[in-house]
Coordinates of N, CA and C in Angstrom, one line a residue:
I10 N 91.0 94.6 16.6 CA 91.3 93.6 15.5 C 90.1 93.0 15.0
T11 N 89.1 92.6 15.8 CA 87.9 92.0 15.4 C 87.0 93.0 14.6
Q12 N 87.3 94.2 14.7 CA 86.6 95.2 13.9 C 87.2 95.6 12.6
G13 N 88.3 94.9 12.2 CA 88.8 95.1 10.9 C 90.0 96.1 10.8
F14 N 90.4 96.7 11.8 CA 91.5 97.7 11.7 C 92.8 96.9 11.7
Q15 N 93.7 97.3 10.8 CA 95.0 96.6 10.7 C 96.2 97.5 11.0
N16 N 96.1 98.8 10.8 CA 97.2 99.7 11.0 C 97.1 100.6 12.2
F17 N 98.0 100.5 13.1 CA 98.0 101.3 14.3 C 99.2 102.1 14.5
Y18 N 99.1 103.3 15.0 CA 100.2 104.2 15.5 C 100.0 104.4 16.9
I19 N 101.0 104.2 17.7 CA 100.9 104.4 19.1 C 101.9 105.5 19.5
S20 N 101.4 106.6 20.1 CA 102.3 107.7 20.5 C 102.8 107.3 21.9
I21 N 104.1 107.3 22.0 CA 104.7 107.0 23.3 C 105.7 108.0 23.8
N22 N 105.7 108.1 25.2 CA 106.7 109.0 25.8 C 107.0 108.2 27.1
Y23 N 106.4 108.6 28.2 CA 106.7 108.0 29.5 C 106.4 106.5 29.5
L24 N 107.4 105.7 29.9 CA 107.3 104.2 29.9 C 107.1 103.6 28.5
G25 N 107.5 104.4 27.5 CA 107.3 104.0 26.1 C 108.0 102.7 25.7
E26 N 109.2 102.5 26.3 CA 109.9 101.2 26.0 C 109.1 100.0 26.4
Q27 N 108.4 100.1 27.5 CA 107.6 99.0 28.0 C 106.5 98.7 27.1
I28 N 105.9 99.7 26.5 CA 104.8 99.6 25.6 C 105.3 98.9 24.3
K29 N 106.4 99.4 23.8 CA 107.0 98.8 22.6 C 107.4 97.4 22.8
E30 N 107.9 97.1 24.0 CA 108.4 95.7 24.3 C 107.2 94.8 24.3
Y31 N 106.0 95.2 24.8 CA 104.9 94.4 24.9 C 104.2 94.2 23.5
F32 N 104.0 95.3 22.8 CA 103.2 95.2 21.5 C 104.1 94.9 20.3
K33 N 105.4 95.3 20.4 CA 106.3 95.1 19.3 C 105.8 95.7 18.0
D34 N 105.8 94.9 16.9 CA 105.4 95.5 15.6 C 103.9 95.1 15.3
G35 N 103.3 94.3 16.3 CA 101.9 93.9 16.1 C 101.7 92.6 15.4
S36 N 102.8 92.0 14.9 CA 102.6 90.8 14.1 C 102.0 89.6 14.8
K37 N 102.2 89.7 16.1 CA 101.5 88.6 17.0 C 100.0 88.6 16.8
W38 N 99.4 89.7 16.5 CA 98.0 89.9 16.3 C 97.6 90.1 14.8
D39 N 98.6 89.9 13.9 CA 98.4 90.1 12.5 C 98.0 91.5 12.1
I40 N 98.6 92.4 12.8 CA 98.4 93.9 12.5 C 99.7 94.5 12.4
S41 N 99.7 95.8 12.0 CA 100.9 96.6 11.9 C 100.9 97.7 13.0
I42 N 101.9 97.8 13.8 CA 102.0 98.8 14.8 C 103.3 99.6 14.5
K43 N 103.1 100.9 14.4 CA 104.3 101.8 14.3 C 104.2 102.8 15.5
Y44 N 105.3 103.4 15.8 CA 105.4 104.2 17.0 C 105.8 105.6 16.7
I45 N 105.2 106.5 17.4 CA 105.6 107.9 17.3 C 106.2 108.2 18.7
E46 N 107.5 108.4 18.7 CA 108.2 108.6 20.0 C 108.4 110.1 20.3
E47 N 107.6 110.5 21.3 CA 107.7 111.9 21.7 C 108.9 112.1 22.6
T48 N 109.7 113.1 22.2 CA 110.8 113.5 23.1 C 110.4 114.4 24.2
K49 N 109.2 115.0 24.1 CA 108.6 115.8 25.2 C 107.1 115.6 25.1
K50 N 106.4 115.9 26.1 CA 105.0 115.7 26.1 C 104.3 116.6 25.0
L51 N 103.6 116.0 24.2 CA 102.9 116.7 23.1 C 101.4 116.9 23.2
G52 N 100.9 116.4 24.3 CA 99.4 116.4 24.5 C 98.7 115.3 23.8
T53 N 97.4 115.3 23.9 CA 96.6 114.3 23.3 C 96.5 114.3 21.7
A54 N 96.9 115.5 21.2 CA 96.9 115.6 19.7 C 98.2 115.9 19.1
G55 N 99.2 116.4 19.8 CA 100.5 116.9 19.3 C 101.2 115.9 18.4
A56 N 101.2 114.6 18.8 CA 102.0 113.6 18.0 C 101.3 113.4 16.7
L57 N 100.1 113.7 16.5 CA 99.4 113.5 15.2 C 100.0 114.3 14.1
F58 N 100.7 115.4 14.4 CA 101.4 116.2 13.4 C 102.2 115.3 12.5
Y59 N 102.9 114.3 13.1 CA 103.8 113.4 12.3 C 103.1 112.5 11.4
L60 N 101.7 112.4 11.4 CA 101.0 111.6 10.5 C 100.4 112.4 9.4
K61 N 100.5 113.7 9.4 CA 99.8 114.5 8.4 C 100.2 114.2 6.9
N62 N 101.4 113.8 6.7 CA 101.8 113.4 5.3 C 101.7 111.9 5.1
I63 N 101.2 111.2 6.0 CA 101.1 109.7 5.9 C 99.7 109.3 5.7
V64 N 98.8 109.9 6.5 CA 97.4 109.4 6.6 C 96.6 110.0 5.4
K65 N 96.0 109.2 4.7 CA 95.2 109.6 3.5 C 93.7 109.4 3.7
K66 N 93.3 108.7 4.8 CA 91.9 108.4 5.0 C 91.6 108.9 6.5
D67 N 90.3 108.9 6.8 CA 89.8 109.2 8.1 C 90.5 108.3 9.1
I68 N 90.8 108.8 10.3 CA 91.5 107.9 11.3 C 90.7 108.0 12.6
V69 N 90.8 106.9 13.3 CA 90.2 106.8 14.7 C 91.4 107.1 15.6
I70 N 91.1 107.9 16.6 CA 92.1 108.3 17.6 C 91.5 108.0 19.0
M71 N 92.3 107.4 19.8 CA 91.8 107.0 21.2 C 92.9 107.1 22.2
N72 N 92.5 107.7 23.3 CA 93.4 107.7 24.5 C 93.8 106.3 24.9
G73 N 94.9 106.1 25.4 CA 95.4 104.7 25.7 C 94.9 104.1 27.0
D74 N 94.1 104.9 27.8 CA 93.7 104.4 29.1 C 92.2 104.3 29.2
I75 N 91.6 103.7 28.1 CA 90.1 103.6 28.0 C 89.8 102.1 27.7
I76 N 88.7 101.7 28.4 CA 88.1 100.4 28.2 C 86.7 100.7 27.6
T77 N 86.4 100.1 26.5 CA 85.1 100.4 25.9 C 84.6 99.2 25.0
D78 N 83.3 99.1 24.8 CA 82.8 98.1 23.8 C 82.2 98.9 22.6
L79 N 82.7 100.1 22.4 CA 82.3 100.9 21.2 C 82.5 100.1 19.9
D80 N 81.5 100.1 19.0 CA 81.7 99.6 17.7 C 82.4 100.7 16.9
F81 N 83.7 100.6 16.7 CA 84.4 101.6 16.0 C 84.1 101.7 14.6
R82 N 83.7 100.6 13.9 CA 83.2 100.7 12.5 C 82.0 101.6 12.4
H83 N 81.1 101.4 13.3 CA 79.8 102.2 13.3 C 80.2 103.7 13.6
F84 N 81.1 103.9 14.5 CA 81.5 105.3 14.8 C 82.1 105.9 13.6
L85 N 83.0 105.2 12.9 CA 83.7 105.7 11.7 C 82.6 105.9 10.6
T86 N 81.7 105.0 10.4 CA 80.6 105.2 9.4 C 79.8 106.4 9.7
F87 N 79.4 106.6 10.9 CA 78.7 107.8 11.3 C 79.4 109.1 10.9
H88 N 80.7 109.1 11.2 CA 81.5 110.3 10.9 C 81.5 110.5 9.4
Q89 N 81.6 109.5 8.6 CA 81.6 109.6 7.1 C 80.3 110.0 6.6
E90 N 79.2 109.4 7.1 CA 77.9 109.7 6.6 C 77.4 111.1 7.0
M91 N 77.9 111.6 8.1 CA 77.6 113.0 8.5 C 78.5 114.0 7.7
N92 N 79.4 113.5 6.9 CA 80.4 114.4 6.2 C 81.1 115.3 7.1
S93 N 81.6 114.7 8.2 CA 82.2 115.5 9.3 C 83.7 115.5 9.0
L94 N 84.3 116.6 9.5 CA 85.8 116.7 9.5 C 86.4 116.1 10.7
S95 N 85.6 116.2 11.8 CA 86.0 115.7 13.1 C 84.8 115.3 13.9
T96 N 84.9 114.2 14.6 CA 83.8 113.7 15.4 C 84.3 113.2 16.7
M97 N 83.7 113.7 17.8 CA 84.1 113.4 19.2 C 83.0 112.4 19.7
C98 N 83.5 111.4 20.4 CA 82.6 110.4 21.0 C 82.2 110.9 22.4
L99 N 80.9 110.9 22.7 CA 80.5 111.4 24.0 C 79.8 110.3 24.8
S100 N 79.8 110.4 26.1 CA 79.1 109.5 27.0 C 78.2 110.4 27.9
K101 N 77.0 110.0 28.1 CA 76.1 110.7 29.0 C 76.4 110.3 30.5
Q102 N 76.6 111.2 31.3 CA 76.9 111.0 32.7 C 75.8 111.7 33.5
I103 N 75.4 111.0 34.5 CA 74.3 111.5 35.4 C 74.9 111.6 36.8
H104 N 74.8 112.8 37.4 CA 75.3 113.0 38.8 C 74.1 113.4 39.6
Q105 N 73.9 112.6 40.7 CA 72.7 113.0 41.5 C 73.3 113.5 42.9
V106 N 72.8 114.7 43.2 CA 73.2 115.3 44.5 C 72.4 114.5 45.6
P107 N 73.1 114.0 46.6 CA 72.5 113.1 47.6 C 71.6 113.8 48.6
F108 N 71.5 115.1 48.5 CA 70.8 116.0 49.4 C 69.8 116.9 48.7
G109 N 68.9 117.5 49.5 CA 68.0 118.5 49.0 C 68.8 119.8 48.7
V110 N 68.7 120.4 47.6 CA 69.4 121.6 47.2 C 68.4 122.8 47.4
V111 N 68.9 123.8 48.1 CA 68.1 125.0 48.4 C 68.8 126.2 47.8
E112 N 68.0 127.0 47.1 CA 68.5 128.2 46.5 C 67.8 129.4 47.3
F113 N 68.6 130.4 47.5 CA 68.0 131.6 48.3 C 68.6 132.9 47.7
D114 N 67.9 134.0 48.0 CA 68.2 135.3 47.5 C 69.1 136.0 48.5
N115 N 69.4 137.3 48.1 CA 70.3 138.1 49.0 C 69.8 138.4 50.4
N116 N 68.4 138.3 50.5 CA 67.8 138.5 51.8 C 67.5 137.2 52.6
F117 N 68.1 136.1 52.1 CA 68.0 134.8 52.8 C 66.6 134.2 52.7
N118 N 65.9 134.7 51.7 CA 64.6 134.1 51.4 C 64.8 132.8 50.5
I119 N 64.1 131.8 50.9 CA 64.2 130.6 50.0 C 63.5 130.8 48.7
V120 N 64.2 130.6 47.6 CA 63.7 130.8 46.3 C 63.2 129.5 45.7
S121 N 63.9 128.4 45.9 CA 63.5 127.1 45.4 C 64.2 126.0 46.2
M122 N 63.5 124.9 46.1 CA 64.1 123.7 46.8 C 63.9 122.5 45.8
K123 N 65.0 121.7 45.6 CA 64.9 120.5 44.8 C 65.5 119.4 45.6
E124 N 64.7 118.3 45.7 CA 65.1 117.2 46.5 C 66.0 116.3 45.6
K125 N 67.2 116.1 46.0 CA 68.2 115.2 45.3 C 68.1 115.3 43.8
P126 N 68.4 116.5 43.3 CA 68.4 116.7 41.8 C 69.4 115.9 41.1
K127 N 69.1 115.6 39.9 CA 70.0 114.9 39.0 C 70.5 115.9 37.9
H128 N 71.7 115.8 37.6 CA 72.3 116.7 36.5 C 72.9 115.8 35.5
E129 N 72.5 116.0 34.2 CA 73.0 115.2 33.1 C 74.0 116.0 32.3
Y130 N 75.1 115.3 32.0 CA 76.2 115.9 31.2 C 76.6 115.0 30.1
Y131 N 77.1 115.5 29.0 CA 77.7 114.7 28.0 C 79.2 115.0 28.1
V132 N 80.0 113.9 28.3 CA 81.4 114.1 28.5 C 82.2 113.5 27.3
N133 N 83.4 114.1 27.1 CA 84.3 113.6 26.0 C 84.9 112.3 26.5
M134 N 84.8 111.3 25.7 CA 85.3 109.9 26.0 C 86.7 109.8 25.7
G135 N 87.4 110.7 25.0 CA 88.7 110.5 24.5 C 88.9 109.6 23.3
I136 N 87.8 109.6 22.5 CA 87.8 108.8 21.3 C 87.3 109.7 20.2
Y137 N 88.0 109.7 19.1 CA 87.7 110.6 18.0 C 87.9 110.0 16.6
V138 N 87.2 110.6 15.6 CA 87.6 110.3 14.2 C 87.9 111.7 13.6
V139 N 89.0 111.8 12.9 CA 89.3 113.0 12.2 C 89.7 112.7 10.7
S140 N 89.4 113.6 9.9 CA 89.7 113.5 8.5 C 91.2 114.0 8.3
P141 N 91.9 113.6 7.3 CA 93.3 113.9 7.1 C 93.6 115.4 7.2
E142 N 92.7 116.3 6.6 CA 93.0 117.7 6.5 C 93.0 118.3 7.9
V143 N 92.4 117.7 8.9 CA 92.4 118.2 10.2 C 93.8 118.2 10.8
L144 N 94.6 117.3 10.4 CA 95.9 117.1 11.0 C 96.8 118.3 10.7
H145 N 96.4 119.1 9.7 CA 97.2 120.3 9.4 C 97.0 121.5 10.4
Y146 N 96.1 121.3 11.3 CA 95.9 122.3 12.3 C 96.9 122.1 13.5
I147 N 97.5 121.0 13.5 CA 98.4 120.6 14.6 C 99.8 121.2 14.4
P148 N 100.3 121.9 15.4 CA 101.7 122.5 15.2 C 102.7 121.5 15.4
E149 N 103.9 121.7 14.8 CA 105.0 120.7 15.0 C 105.7 120.9 16.3
N150 N 105.9 119.7 17.0 CA 106.7 119.6 18.2 C 106.2 120.6 19.3
E151 N 104.9 120.8 19.4 CA 104.3 121.6 20.5 C 103.2 120.9 21.2
Y152 N 103.1 121.2 22.4 CA 102.0 120.6 23.2 C 100.7 121.1 22.6
Y153 N 99.8 120.1 22.3 CA 98.5 120.4 21.6 C 97.5 119.3 22.0
D154 N 96.4 119.7 22.5 CA 95.5 118.6 22.9 C 94.2 118.6 22.0
M155 N 93.5 117.5 22.2 CA 92.3 117.3 21.3 C 91.2 118.4 21.6
P156 N 90.9 118.7 22.8 CA 89.9 119.8 23.0 C 90.3 121.1 22.3
T157 N 91.6 121.4 22.3 CA 92.1 122.6 21.6 C 91.9 122.5 20.1
L158 N 92.2 121.3 19.6 CA 91.9 121.0 18.2 C 90.5 121.2 17.8
F159 N 89.6 120.6 18.6 CA 88.2 120.8 18.3 C 87.7 122.2 18.4
Q160 N 88.2 122.9 19.4 CA 87.8 124.3 19.6 C 88.3 125.2 18.4
N161 N 89.5 124.9 17.9 CA 90.0 125.6 16.8 C 89.2 125.3 15.5
L162 N 88.7 124.1 15.4 CA 87.9 123.7 14.2 C 86.5 124.4 14.4
I163 N 86.0 124.5 15.6 CA 84.7 125.2 15.8 C 84.9 126.7 15.5
N164 N 86.0 127.3 16.0 CA 86.2 128.7 15.7 C 86.3 129.0 14.2
D165 N 86.9 128.0 13.4 CA 87.0 128.2 12.0 C 85.7 127.8 11.2
K166 N 84.7 127.5 12.0 CA 83.4 127.0 11.4 C 83.5 125.8 10.6
K167 N 84.4 124.9 11.0 CA 84.6 123.6 10.3 C 83.6 122.6 10.9
N168 N 83.3 121.6 10.2 CA 82.3 120.6 10.6 C 82.8 119.7 11.7
A169 N 82.5 120.0 12.9 CA 82.9 119.2 14.1 C 81.6 118.6 14.7
R170 N 81.5 117.3 14.8 CA 80.2 116.7 15.3 C 80.5 115.9 16.5
V171 N 79.4 115.4 17.1 CA 79.5 114.5 18.2 C 78.7 113.2 17.9
F172 N 79.2 112.1 18.5 CA 78.6 110.8 18.4 C 78.3 110.4 19.9
V173 N 77.0 110.2 20.2 CA 76.7 109.9 21.6 C 76.6 108.4 21.7
F174 N 77.4 107.9 22.7 CA 77.5 106.4 22.9 C 77.0 106.1 24.3
D175 N 76.2 105.0 24.3 CA 75.6 104.6 25.6 C 76.1 103.3 26.2
G176 N 77.2 102.8 25.6 CA 77.7 101.5 26.1 C 78.8 101.6 27.1
L177 N 79.6 100.5 27.3 CA 80.6 100.5 28.3 C 81.7 101.5 27.9
W178 N 82.1 102.3 28.9 CA 83.2 103.2 28.8 C 83.8 103.4 30.2
N179 N 85.0 103.2 30.3 CA 85.7 103.4 31.6 C 87.1 103.9 31.3
D180 N 87.3 105.1 31.8 CA 88.7 105.7 31.7 C 89.4 105.3 32.9
I181 N 90.5 104.5 32.7 CA 91.2 103.9 33.8 C 92.5 104.7 34.2
G182 N 92.5 106.0 33.8 CA 93.6 106.9 34.1 C 93.8 107.2 35.6
R183 N 92.8 107.0 36.4 CA 92.9 107.2 37.8 C 92.9 105.8 38.5
V184 N 93.7 105.7 39.6 CA 93.9 104.4 40.2 C 92.6 103.8 40.7
E185 N 91.7 104.6 41.2 CA 90.4 104.0 41.7 C 89.6 103.5 40.6
D186 N 89.6 104.1 39.4 CA 88.9 103.6 38.2 C 89.6 102.4 37.7
Y187 N 90.9 102.3 37.7 CA 91.6 101.1 37.3 C 91.2 99.9 38.2
K188 N 91.2 100.1 39.5 CA 90.8 99.1 40.4 C 89.4 98.6 40.1
L189 N 88.5 99.5 39.9 CA 87.1 99.2 39.6 C 87.0 98.4 38.3
A190 N 87.8 98.8 37.3 CA 87.7 98.0 36.0 C 88.2 96.6 36.2
N191 N 89.2 96.4 37.1 CA 89.7 95.0 37.3 C 88.7 94.1 38.0
L192 N 87.7 94.7 38.7 CA 86.7 93.9 39.4 C 85.7 93.4 38.3

């Protein structure tokens, strides 16, 4: 709300009535909330099919189990300035092996040793911006997820970009991550 967004669509299925009961129509926060009620699991992108004739501007899409301090306006501006059809928000993750890693050949000769190596990855944060024409890729009433959407755009040589974010991001979809977020 503090970032200027006024119109929200929430896709609901499991425990959807509890979500509707809490958020209602959004008037408590001076926003508009409408619901897409899935009768079966449609994946992280499947419900967007029902917005294809409604949405006329680029839209921000976010999984419902994320805590972040992302500046969504900046993310949306980046998407538009890059003339992108779809933009995926990424977070850099570093995993350090707590031991020395040894590589060896078929004759058991040591080839290399690395003491506690670090591996860096960029992971999908579950936050996206897509242009309205992208919604036409989504099949009606079928399970379809965002990675499949992006892969299909890449296969069709459409302009799919990434936005690298280095701020707070916590996916609370797992119990241990939810507990950590509450601390």
